[in-house]
Amino acid sequence: AQSVAQPEDQVNVAEGNPLTVKCTYSVSGNPYLFWYVQYPNRGLQFLLKYITGDNLVKGSYGFEAEFNKSQTSFHLKKPSALVSDSALYFCAVRDLEAAGNKLTFGGGTRVLVKP
Amino acid sequence: DARVTQTPRHKVTEMGQEVTMRCQPILGHNTVFWYRQTMMQGLELLAYFRNRAPLDDSGMPKDRFSAEMPDATLATLKIQPSEPRDSAVYFCASGLSQAGVRTQYFGPGTRLLVL
C-alpha cells in the first residue's frame, strides 16, 4: 500500500522569506512523486514531479522539491515566497511497481504568505 | 492551452434527486480519473478509465454512483439518488498513459451541495 503524509495543516511565512512544505511517503517499490497546488475555488494545478534522475526537481512558479530516498521525503521549497503563493498544496505518490495508475494524495497543507 | 473542462461548476439539489457531472478530458489523453474532495476525507479516487474502459472503481459507492465514458471526449459521473453526505467537490483529471500515467491534469471541479 502507498501513503503520503503532510505533517503540517498550515504554514505561515512572510513574503520574501523561504517557504518549505513537508511531505513524506511510503511505497513498496520506487515512487513517482508529485506536487499540486489548489487556489481557492479552482482545480488542482500540477507543479512538479520526480520520476527518476536528479534528486532536485524544478517546477512551475519558482518552486522546487528535493527527493530524499533515505528519509522518504519530497519537501516542496521556494527561496522567496510571494503573497500569491497562498494556496493549498498537495503532495501525491504513485508506486512505480504497483499495478494501475492510482495517485495517493496527502491531506494538503495550507500556505499563507503575509505581506 | 489544452485543459480539462467540467460541467456544471456548481450544483445544488435536493436529497433523492439524480445528479450528473460531466468531464471533457484533454484531447488525446486516454486516461480519466474521478476524485472527490471533502474537508474530512481529503482527496479520494473514485474511479478511473483507460481507453474508455473502467479499470478501477473500488473507491466509488456502487449502490448510488456510476461512472461511464460514452466516448473519448466525455466522461460522466452520476449519483442516483443523491444524499447530503455526497456534498463535496468532484474533480475530473486526465492523462496520457504511456507505461503508466506520468502526470494527471485536473479540471476546475464541480461543487455539489445536496440539501
mmCIF file of C-alpha atoms in Angstrom, chain A residues 25 30 34 53-54 59-61 64-66 104 109 113 115:
data_model
loop_
_atom_site.group_PDB
_atom_site.id
_atom_site.type_symbol
_atom_site.label_atom_id
_atom_site.label_comp_id
_atom_site.label_asym_id
_atom_site.label_seq_id
_atom_site.Cartn_x
_atom_site.Cartn_y
_atom_site.Cartn_z
ATOM 1 C CA TYR A 25 5.732 8.998 1.603
ATOM 2 C CA ASN A 30 10.031 3.035 -6.407
ATOM 3 C CA PHE A 34 4.111 14.935 -7.431
ATOM 4 C CA GLY A 53 17.296 11.206 -12.144
ATOM 5 C CA ASP A 54 18.383 14.337 -10.326
ATOM 6 C CA GLY A 59 8.870 23.196 -11.339
ATOM 7 C CA SER A 60 6.467 25.991 -12.081
ATOM 8 C CA TYR A 61 6.358 29.411 -10.395
ATOM 9 C CA GLU A 64 11.456 23.094 -6.426
ATOM 10 C CA ALA A 65 11.421 19.876 -4.471
ATOM 11 C CA GLU A 66 14.112 17.550 -3.250
ATOM 12 C CA THR A 104 -2.444 8.759 -3.368
ATOM 13 C CA THR A 109 -1.032 21.963 3.565
ATOM 14 C CA VAL A 113 2.091 34.209 2.830
ATOM 15 C CA PRO A 115 2.821 40.796 3.124
#
